[in-house]
Amino acid sequence: MSGEGPVTSDARPGGQDSRIDTSRPHTARIWNYWLGGKDNYSVDEAAGDQIRQLHPGIVDYALADRAFLGRAVRHLTGEVGIRQFLDIGTGLPTVDNTHEVAQRTAPDSKIVYVDNDPLVLRHAQALLTSAPEGRTDYLDADLRDVEQILESAAKTLDFNRPVALMLLGVVIFVGDDEDPYGIVRRLLDALPSGSHLVLSHTITSPVMPDVDAAVAFWNEHGTPKLNQRTPEQVARFFDGLELLDVGVVSCSRWRPEGATAAEPDEVAMFGGVGRKR
């Protein structure tokens, strides 16, 4: 990781990690583009625009997912008293990252970010700082590397105290043949009672056929590949947990803040928060 500034869409940073492939679009960089960030390349912008043509609401659910993260973290720090966060599949830093939201309410919060994208890790050190009272660390690991993640995260987090496990938009990259439910369960098994799971996942639904077309386009042209699941399959990740109201729903509809006359529009990103008993 280096301490240099963000990479613009057309720049090739000096000393670039050989794992960074700028010839093909990458989901973390496209997500960054949709959220208004600058850590992406022209190939990512082009793919992001094409996906948006197939599914015009894609930017809305990227924004809804980020807003869901903020509401969930504010609830966990403010109402539940959680002070430790294990955020796997961090993505490129934009605004209101987990540590920023948590430490705004509780400056002593500790956050461990985990990602295996070299560009994400390259910018984490420069852009994700910590309040003096708390701590923010970064691990280069894949979600599938459960033992490595737990062993390394334990150097920062106290697994005898509740931890919020953040899995936003990351389990979608784990195929059914890789036991995604088992991976999440193994992570939760290492956490004590009172810990929480915050998870979001792109869905497939008959009422949103353009989402399927956008995912098919991505899987043909981009990396890594995506795996869609139904709302019921997403809810299975919370089996054995105490689901917080309002359950597993469109991220836009999970405890929206502020008085609104109408229910927010549904997006193809569903999420929920569950408590380990």
mmCIF file of C-alpha atoms in Angstrom:
data_model
loop_
_atom_site.group_PDB
_atom_site.id
_atom_site.type_symbol
_atom_site.label_atom_id
_atom_site.label_comp_id
_atom_site.label_asym_id
_atom_site.label_seq_id
_atom_site.Cartn_x
_atom_site.Cartn_y
_atom_site.Cartn_z
ATOM 1 C CA MET A 1 0.000 0.000 0.000
ATOM 2 C CA SER A 2 1.182 3.489 -0.724
ATOM 3 C CA GLY A 3 0.275 6.855 0.671
ATOM 4 C CA GLU A 4 -0.341 8.619 -2.616
ATOM 5 C CA GLY A 5 -3.631 10.212 -3.587
ATOM 6 C CA PRO A 6 -6.571 8.780 -5.531
ATOM 7 C CA VAL A 7 -6.061 7.391 -9.009
ATOM 8 C CA THR A 8 -8.022 9.196 -11.687
ATOM 9 C CA SER A 9 -9.840 7.260 -14.373
ATOM 10 C CA ASP A 10 -7.143 7.601 -17.022
ATOM 11 C CA ALA A 11 -4.014 7.624 -14.907
ATOM 12 C CA ARG A 12 -1.773 4.633 -14.355
ATOM 13 C CA PRO A 13 -0.233 5.027 -10.908
ATOM 14 C CA GLY A 14 3.480 4.646 -10.583
ATOM 15 C CA GLY A 15 4.587 1.415 -9.026
ATOM 16 C CA GLN A 16 1.200 -0.110 -9.779
ATOM 17 C CA ASP A 17 0.532 -3.567 -8.342
ATOM 18 C CA SER A 18 0.851 -6.194 -11.051
ATOM 19 C CA ARG A 19 -2.505 -7.615 -9.934
ATOM 20 C CA ILE A 20 -4.309 -4.440 -11.041
ATOM 21 C CA ASP A 21 -5.733 -5.168 -14.489
ATOM 22 C CA THR A 22 -6.817 -1.945 -16.174
ATOM 23 C CA SER A 23 -7.735 -3.666 -19.434
ATOM 24 C CA ARG A 24 -10.976 -5.117 -18.020
ATOM 25 C CA PRO A 25 -13.655 -3.437 -15.919
ATOM 26 C CA HIS A 26 -13.676 -4.332 -12.246
ATOM 27 C CA THR A 27 -16.685 -4.270 -9.954
ATOM 28 C CA ALA A 28 -15.035 -2.277 -7.116
ATOM 29 C CA ARG A 29 -13.988 0.456 -9.535
ATOM 30 C CA ILE A 30 -17.397 0.551 -11.235
ATOM 31 C CA TRP A 31 -19.088 0.785 -7.850
ATOM 32 C CA ASN A 32 -16.736 3.654 -7.023
ATOM 33 C CA TYR A 33 -17.713 5.340 -10.321
ATOM 34 C CA TRP A 34 -21.436 5.027 -9.586
ATOM 35 C CA LEU A 35 -20.915 6.489 -6.116
ATOM 36 C CA GLY A 36 -19.119 9.513 -7.566
ATOM 37 C CA GLY A 37 -15.566 8.446 -6.729
ATOM 38 C CA LYS A 38 -12.475 8.938 -8.876
ATOM 39 C CA ASP A 39 -10.641 5.661 -8.263
ATOM 40 C CA ASN A 40 -11.597 4.097 -11.584
ATOM 41 C CA TYR A 41 -10.492 3.883 -15.198
ATOM 42 C CA SER A 42 -12.124 4.646 -18.544
ATOM 43 C CA VAL A 43 -12.859 0.957 -19.056
ATOM 44 C CA ASP A 44 -14.812 0.956 -15.779
ATOM 45 C CA GLU A 45 -16.764 4.072 -16.700
ATOM 46 C CA ALA A 46 -17.672 2.589 -20.083
ATOM 47 C CA ALA A 47 -18.865 -0.673 -18.538
ATOM 48 C CA GLY A 48 -20.730 1.214 -15.800
ATOM 49 C CA ASP A 49 -22.551 3.295 -18.386
ATOM 50 C CA GLN A 50 -23.485 0.184 -20.380
ATOM 51 C CA ILE A 51 -24.815 -1.545 -17.290
ATOM 52 C CA ARG A 52 -26.793 1.578 -16.439
ATOM 53 C CA GLN A 53 -28.392 1.439 -19.888
ATOM 54 C CA LEU A 54 -29.458 -2.156 -19.255
ATOM 55 C CA HIS A 55 -30.625 -1.396 -15.718
ATOM 56 C CA PRO A 56 -31.263 2.351 -15.264
ATOM 57 C CA GLY A 57 -31.804 1.922 -11.514
ATOM 58 C CA ILE A 58 -28.339 0.507 -10.843
ATOM 59 C CA VAL A 59 -26.944 3.759 -9.450
ATOM 60 C CA ASP A 60 -29.954 4.073 -7.172
ATOM 61 C CA TYR A 61 -29.263 0.733 -5.577
ATOM 62 C CA ALA A 62 -25.565 1.491 -5.230
ATOM 63 C CA LEU A 63 -26.549 4.618 -3.329
ATOM 64 C CA ALA A 64 -29.211 2.718 -1.372
ATOM 65 C CA ASP A 65 -26.639 0.147 -0.303
ATOM 66 C CA ARG A 66 -24.296 2.861 0.950
ATOM 67 C CA ALA A 67 -27.136 4.587 2.807
ATOM 68 C CA PHE A 68 -28.142 1.232 4.340
ATOM 69 C CA LEU A 69 -24.590 0.824 5.638
ATOM 70 C CA GLY A 70 -24.803 4.221 7.302
ATOM 71 C CA ARG A 71 -28.161 3.564 8.961
ATOM 72 C CA ALA A 72 -27.099 0.120 10.165
ATOM 73 C CA VAL A 73 -23.810 1.351 11.642
ATOM 74 C CA ARG A 74 -25.498 4.317 13.321
ATOM 75 C CA HIS A 75 -28.024 1.960 14.895
ATOM 76 C CA LEU A 76 -25.360 -0.462 16.094
ATOM 77 C CA THR A 77 -23.154 2.230 17.617
ATOM 78 C CA GLY A 78 -25.913 4.460 18.969
ATOM 79 C CA GLU A 79 -28.636 2.042 20.076
ATOM 80 C CA VAL A 80 -26.817 -1.260 20.594
ATOM 81 C CA GLY A 81 -23.426 -0.041 21.775
ATOM 82 C CA ILE A 82 -21.284 -1.983 19.306
ATOM 83 C CA ARG A 83 -17.721 -0.693 19.178
ATOM 84 C CA GLN A 84 -16.054 -3.272 16.913
ATOM 85 C CA PHE A 85 -16.585 -3.805 13.199
ATOM 86 C CA LEU A 86 -15.211 -6.442 10.830
ATOM 87 C CA ASP A 87 -15.937 -5.091 7.338
ATOM 88 C CA ILE A 88 -15.185 -7.685 4.641
ATOM 89 C CA GLY A 89 -15.294 -6.636 1.002
ATOM 90 C CA THR A 90 -14.607 -3.014 1.806
ATOM 91 C CA GLY A 91 -14.568 -1.639 -1.721
ATOM 92 C CA LEU A 92 -12.852 1.548 -2.757
ATOM 93 C CA PRO A 93 -13.135 4.372 -0.214
ATOM 94 C CA THR A 94 -15.799 6.965 -1.026
ATOM 95 C CA VAL A 95 -17.837 8.822 1.611
ATOM 96 C CA ASP A 96 -19.331 7.593 4.883
ATOM 97 C CA ASN A 97 -17.174 4.504 5.106
ATOM 98 C CA THR A 98 -17.822 2.228 8.084
ATOM 99 C CA HIS A 99 -15.182 3.770 10.339
ATOM 100 C CA GLU A 100 -16.335 7.312 9.563
ATOM 101 C CA VAL A 101 -19.952 6.543 10.462
ATOM 102 C CA ALA A 102 -19.039 4.520 13.552
ATOM 103 C CA GLN A 103 -16.470 6.943 14.949
ATOM 104 C CA ARG A 104 -18.777 9.886 14.373
ATOM 105 C CA THR A 105 -21.000 8.414 17.076
ATOM 106 C CA ALA A 106 -18.393 6.465 19.027
ATOM 107 C CA PRO A 107 -14.822 7.716 18.458
ATOM 108 C CA ASP A 108 -13.403 4.713 20.306
ATOM 109 C CA SER A 109 -14.747 2.270 17.704
ATOM 110 C CA LYS A 110 -12.314 -0.224 16.171
ATOM 111 C CA ILE A 111 -12.684 -1.262 12.546
ATOM 112 C CA VAL A 112 -10.881 -3.917 10.557
ATOM 113 C CA TYR A 113 -11.342 -3.675 6.801
ATOM 114 C CA VAL A 114 -10.753 -6.743 4.647
ATOM 115 C CA ASP A 115 -10.387 -6.827 0.870
ATOM 116 C CA ASN A 116 -8.330 -8.708 -1.685
ATOM 117 C CA ASP A 117 -8.419 -6.036 -4.394
ATOM 118 C CA PRO A 118 -4.955 -4.433 -4.648
ATOM 119 C CA LEU A 119 -6.391 -1.082 -5.715
ATOM 120 C CA VAL A 120 -8.699 -1.026 -2.699
ATOM 121 C CA LEU A 121 -5.819 -1.792 -0.356
ATOM 122 C CA ARG A 122 -3.612 0.738 -2.122
ATOM 123 C CA HIS A 123 -5.993 3.557 -1.200
ATOM 124 C CA ALA A 124 -7.140 2.290 2.181
ATOM 125 C CA GLN A 125 -4.014 3.471 3.962
ATOM 126 C CA ALA A 126 -4.201 6.926 2.452
ATOM 127 C CA LEU A 127 -7.940 7.550 2.693
ATOM 128 C CA LEU A 128 -9.235 5.546 5.645
ATOM 129 C CA THR A 129 -7.845 7.126 8.778
ATOM 130 C CA SER A 130 -9.014 6.687 12.357
ATOM 131 C CA ALA A 131 -10.138 8.880 15.215
ATOM 132 C CA PRO A 132 -7.378 9.061 17.862
ATOM 133 C CA GLU A 133 -9.511 7.193 20.388
ATOM 134 C CA GLY A 134 -10.213 4.302 18.023
ATOM 135 C CA ARG A 135 -8.349 2.191 15.512
ATOM 136 C CA THR A 136 -8.635 1.235 11.840
ATOM 137 C CA ASP A 137 -6.700 -1.644 10.300
ATOM 138 C CA TYR A 138 -6.666 -3.273 6.844
ATOM 139 C CA LEU A 139 -6.209 -6.891 5.827
ATOM 140 C CA ASP A 140 -5.353 -8.254 2.390
ATOM 141 C CA ALA A 141 -7.547 -11.363 2.334
ATOM 142 C CA ASP A 142 -10.415 -13.017 0.489
ATOM 143 C CA LEU A 143 -13.795 -13.645 2.116
ATOM 144 C CA ARG A 144 -13.181 -17.355 1.626
ATOM 145 C CA ASP A 145 -10.036 -17.175 3.811
ATOM 146 C CA VAL A 146 -12.020 -17.373 7.035
ATOM 147 C CA GLU A 147 -9.248 -18.611 9.318
ATOM 148 C CA GLN A 148 -6.759 -16.037 8.015
ATOM 149 C CA ILE A 149 -9.277 -13.226 8.481
ATOM 150 C CA LEU A 150 -10.160 -14.253 12.025
ATOM 151 C CA GLU A 151 -6.565 -14.766 13.090
ATOM 152 C CA SER A 152 -5.413 -11.419 11.737
ATOM 153 C CA ALA A 153 -8.479 -9.459 12.866
ATOM 154 C CA ALA A 154 -8.000 -10.756 16.415
ATOM 155 C CA LYS A 155 -4.883 -8.582 16.655
ATOM 156 C CA THR A 156 -7.179 -5.542 16.612
ATOM 157 C CA LEU A 157 -10.596 -6.787 17.698
ATOM 158 C CA ASP A 158 -11.498 -8.490 20.967
ATOM 159 C CA PHE A 159 -13.576 -11.526 20.029
ATOM 160 C CA ASN A 160 -14.789 -11.797 23.613
ATOM 161 C CA ARG A 161 -16.853 -8.664 23.004
ATOM 162 C CA PRO A 162 -19.618 -8.157 20.399
ATOM 163 C CA VAL A 163 -18.522 -7.485 16.827
ATOM 164 C CA ALA A 164 -20.527 -6.248 13.846
ATOM 165 C CA LEU A 165 -19.739 -8.421 10.828
ATOM 166 C CA MET A 166 -20.248 -6.275 7.724
ATOM 167 C CA LEU A 167 -20.802 -8.162 4.451
ATOM 168 C CA LEU A 168 -22.192 -5.591 2.062
ATOM 169 C CA GLY A 169 -22.355 -6.604 -1.574
ATOM 170 C CA VAL A 170 -19.576 -9.189 -1.199
ATOM 171 C CA VAL A 171 -21.231 -12.608 -0.807
ATOM 172 C CA ILE A 172 -22.508 -12.142 -4.361
ATOM 173 C CA PHE A 173 -18.997 -13.095 -5.510
ATOM 174 C CA VAL A 174 -19.148 -16.514 -3.822
ATOM 175 C CA GLY A 175 -20.711 -19.236 -5.952
ATOM 176 C CA ASP A 176 -23.118 -21.824 -4.584
ATOM 177 C CA ASP A 177 -20.465 -24.508 -5.089
ATOM 178 C CA GLU A 178 -18.194 -22.616 -2.665
ATOM 179 C CA ASP A 179 -20.640 -22.890 0.275
ATOM 180 C CA PRO A 180 -21.429 -19.181 0.840
ATOM 181 C CA TYR A 181 -23.750 -19.968 3.766
ATOM 182 C CA GLY A 182 -21.039 -22.042 5.423
ATOM 183 C CA ILE A 183 -18.522 -19.210 5.039
ATOM 184 C CA VAL A 184 -20.829 -16.718 6.752
ATOM 185 C CA ARG A 185 -21.656 -19.243 9.470
ATOM 186 C CA ARG A 186 -17.994 -19.935 10.202
ATOM 187 C CA LEU A 187 -17.349 -16.219 10.613
ATOM 188 C CA LEU A 188 -20.334 -15.831 12.932
ATOM 189 C CA ASP A 189 -19.378 -18.901 14.945
ATOM 190 C CA ALA A 190 -16.163 -17.132 15.976
ATOM 191 C CA LEU A 191 -18.060 -14.117 17.330
ATOM 192 C CA PRO A 192 -19.677 -13.904 20.779
ATOM 193 C CA SER A 193 -23.315 -13.487 21.702
ATOM 194 C CA GLY A 194 -24.513 -9.952 21.008
ATOM 195 C CA SER A 195 -22.588 -9.721 17.748
ATOM 196 C CA HIS A 196 -24.492 -8.636 14.642
ATOM 197 C CA LEU A 197 -24.476 -9.504 10.953
ATOM 198 C CA VAL A 198 -25.059 -6.681 8.465
ATOM 199 C CA LEU A 199 -25.442 -8.131 4.974
ATOM 200 C CA SER A 200 -26.631 -6.884 1.601
ATOM 201 C CA HIS A 201 -26.914 -8.793 -1.657
ATOM 202 C CA THR A 202 -28.111 -8.172 -5.202
ATOM 203 C CA ILE A 203 -31.298 -10.095 -5.874
ATOM 204 C CA THR A 204 -32.957 -11.718 -8.854
ATOM 205 C CA SER A 205 -36.691 -11.131 -9.108
ATOM 206 C CA PRO A 206 -39.356 -11.537 -11.820
ATOM 207 C CA VAL A 207 -40.421 -7.944 -11.252
ATOM 208 C CA MET A 208 -36.884 -6.670 -12.001
ATOM 209 C CA PRO A 209 -35.846 -8.488 -15.202
ATOM 210 C CA ASP A 210 -33.432 -5.761 -16.261
ATOM 211 C CA VAL A 211 -31.245 -6.665 -13.263
ATOM 212 C CA ASP A 212 -30.695 -10.128 -14.702
ATOM 213 C CA ALA A 213 -29.671 -8.605 -18.034
ATOM 214 C CA ALA A 214 -27.185 -6.292 -16.326
ATOM 215 C CA VAL A 215 -25.639 -9.165 -14.363
ATOM 216 C CA ALA A 216 -25.399 -11.292 -17.517
ATOM 217 C CA PHE A 217 -23.590 -8.443 -19.260
ATOM 218 C CA TRP A 218 -21.205 -8.081 -16.348
ATOM 219 C CA ASN A 219 -20.408 -11.769 -16.178
ATOM 220 C CA GLU A 220 -19.540 -11.735 -19.871
ATOM 221 C CA HIS A 221 -17.310 -8.669 -19.774
ATOM 222 C CA GLY A 222 -16.167 -7.968 -16.201
ATOM 223 C CA THR A 223 -14.455 -9.490 -13.199
ATOM 224 C CA PRO A 224 -15.067 -11.010 -10.703
ATOM 225 C CA LYS A 225 -18.219 -12.929 -11.633
ATOM 226 C CA LEU A 226 -21.513 -12.294 -9.864
ATOM 227 C CA ASN A 227 -23.993 -14.746 -8.357
ATOM 228 C CA GLN A 228 -27.556 -13.537 -7.930
ATOM 229 C CA ARG A 229 -29.912 -14.915 -5.300
ATOM 230 C CA THR A 230 -33.603 -14.544 -4.558
ATOM 231 C CA PRO A 231 -34.779 -12.538 -1.530
ATOM 232 C CA GLU A 232 -35.523 -15.849 0.218
ATOM 233 C CA GLN A 233 -31.988 -17.090 -0.446
ATOM 234 C CA VAL A 234 -30.560 -13.831 0.908
ATOM 235 C CA ALA A 235 -32.652 -14.242 4.053
ATOM 236 C CA ARG A 236 -31.062 -17.683 4.600
ATOM 237 C CA PHE A 237 -27.789 -15.981 5.563
ATOM 238 C CA PHE A 238 -29.558 -14.850 8.754
ATOM 239 C CA ASP A 239 -30.730 -18.335 9.790
ATOM 240 C CA GLY A 240 -30.261 -18.763 13.532
ATOM 241 C CA LEU A 241 -29.998 -15.025 14.153
ATOM 242 C CA GLU A 242 -32.553 -12.682 15.669
ATOM 243 C CA LEU A 243 -33.557 -10.474 12.731
ATOM 244 C CA LEU A 244 -34.010 -6.828 13.582
ATOM 245 C CA ASP A 245 -37.165 -5.125 12.352
ATOM 246 C CA VAL A 246 -37.965 -4.812 9.419
ATOM 247 C CA GLY A 247 -36.291 -8.045 8.365
ATOM 248 C CA VAL A 248 -34.555 -8.606 5.037
ATOM 249 C CA VAL A 249 -35.906 -6.015 2.618
ATOM 250 C CA SER A 250 -34.836 -3.653 -0.126
ATOM 251 C CA CYS A 251 -31.928 -1.622 1.272
ATOM 252 C CA SER A 252 -33.893 1.545 0.570
ATOM 253 C CA ARG A 253 -36.670 0.299 2.874
ATOM 254 C CA TRP A 254 -34.547 -0.786 5.845
ATOM 255 C CA ARG A 255 -35.462 1.762 8.514
ATOM 256 C CA PRO A 256 -35.456 4.844 6.248
ATOM 257 C CA GLU A 257 -34.683 8.009 8.145
ATOM 258 C CA GLY A 258 -36.808 11.117 8.054
ATOM 259 C CA ALA A 259 -40.552 11.447 7.632
ATOM 260 C CA THR A 260 -41.718 10.498 4.141
ATOM 261 C CA ALA A 261 -45.247 10.379 2.766
ATOM 262 C CA ALA A 262 -44.539 7.350 0.583
ATOM 263 C CA GLU A 263 -42.462 4.206 1.013
ATOM 264 C CA PRO A 264 -39.085 4.474 -0.783
ATOM 265 C CA ASP A 265 -38.843 2.772 -4.149
ATOM 266 C CA GLU A 266 -37.654 -0.814 -4.022
ATOM 267 C CA VAL A 267 -34.163 -1.514 -5.356
ATOM 268 C CA ALA A 268 -32.552 -4.818 -6.382
ATOM 269 C CA MET A 269 -30.191 -4.756 -3.397
ATOM 270 C CA PHE A 270 -31.697 -6.412 -0.312
ATOM 271 C CA GLY A 271 -30.232 -6.256 3.156
ATOM 272 C CA GLY A 272 -30.841 -6.895 6.802
ATOM 273 C CA VAL A 273 -29.300 -6.888 10.267
ATOM 274 C CA GLY A 274 -29.366 -9.876 12.592
ATOM 275 C CA ARG A 275 -28.252 -10.368 16.194
ATOM 276 C CA LYS A 276 -26.438 -13.450 17.423
ATOM 277 C CA ARG A 277 -28.161 -14.767 20.531
#
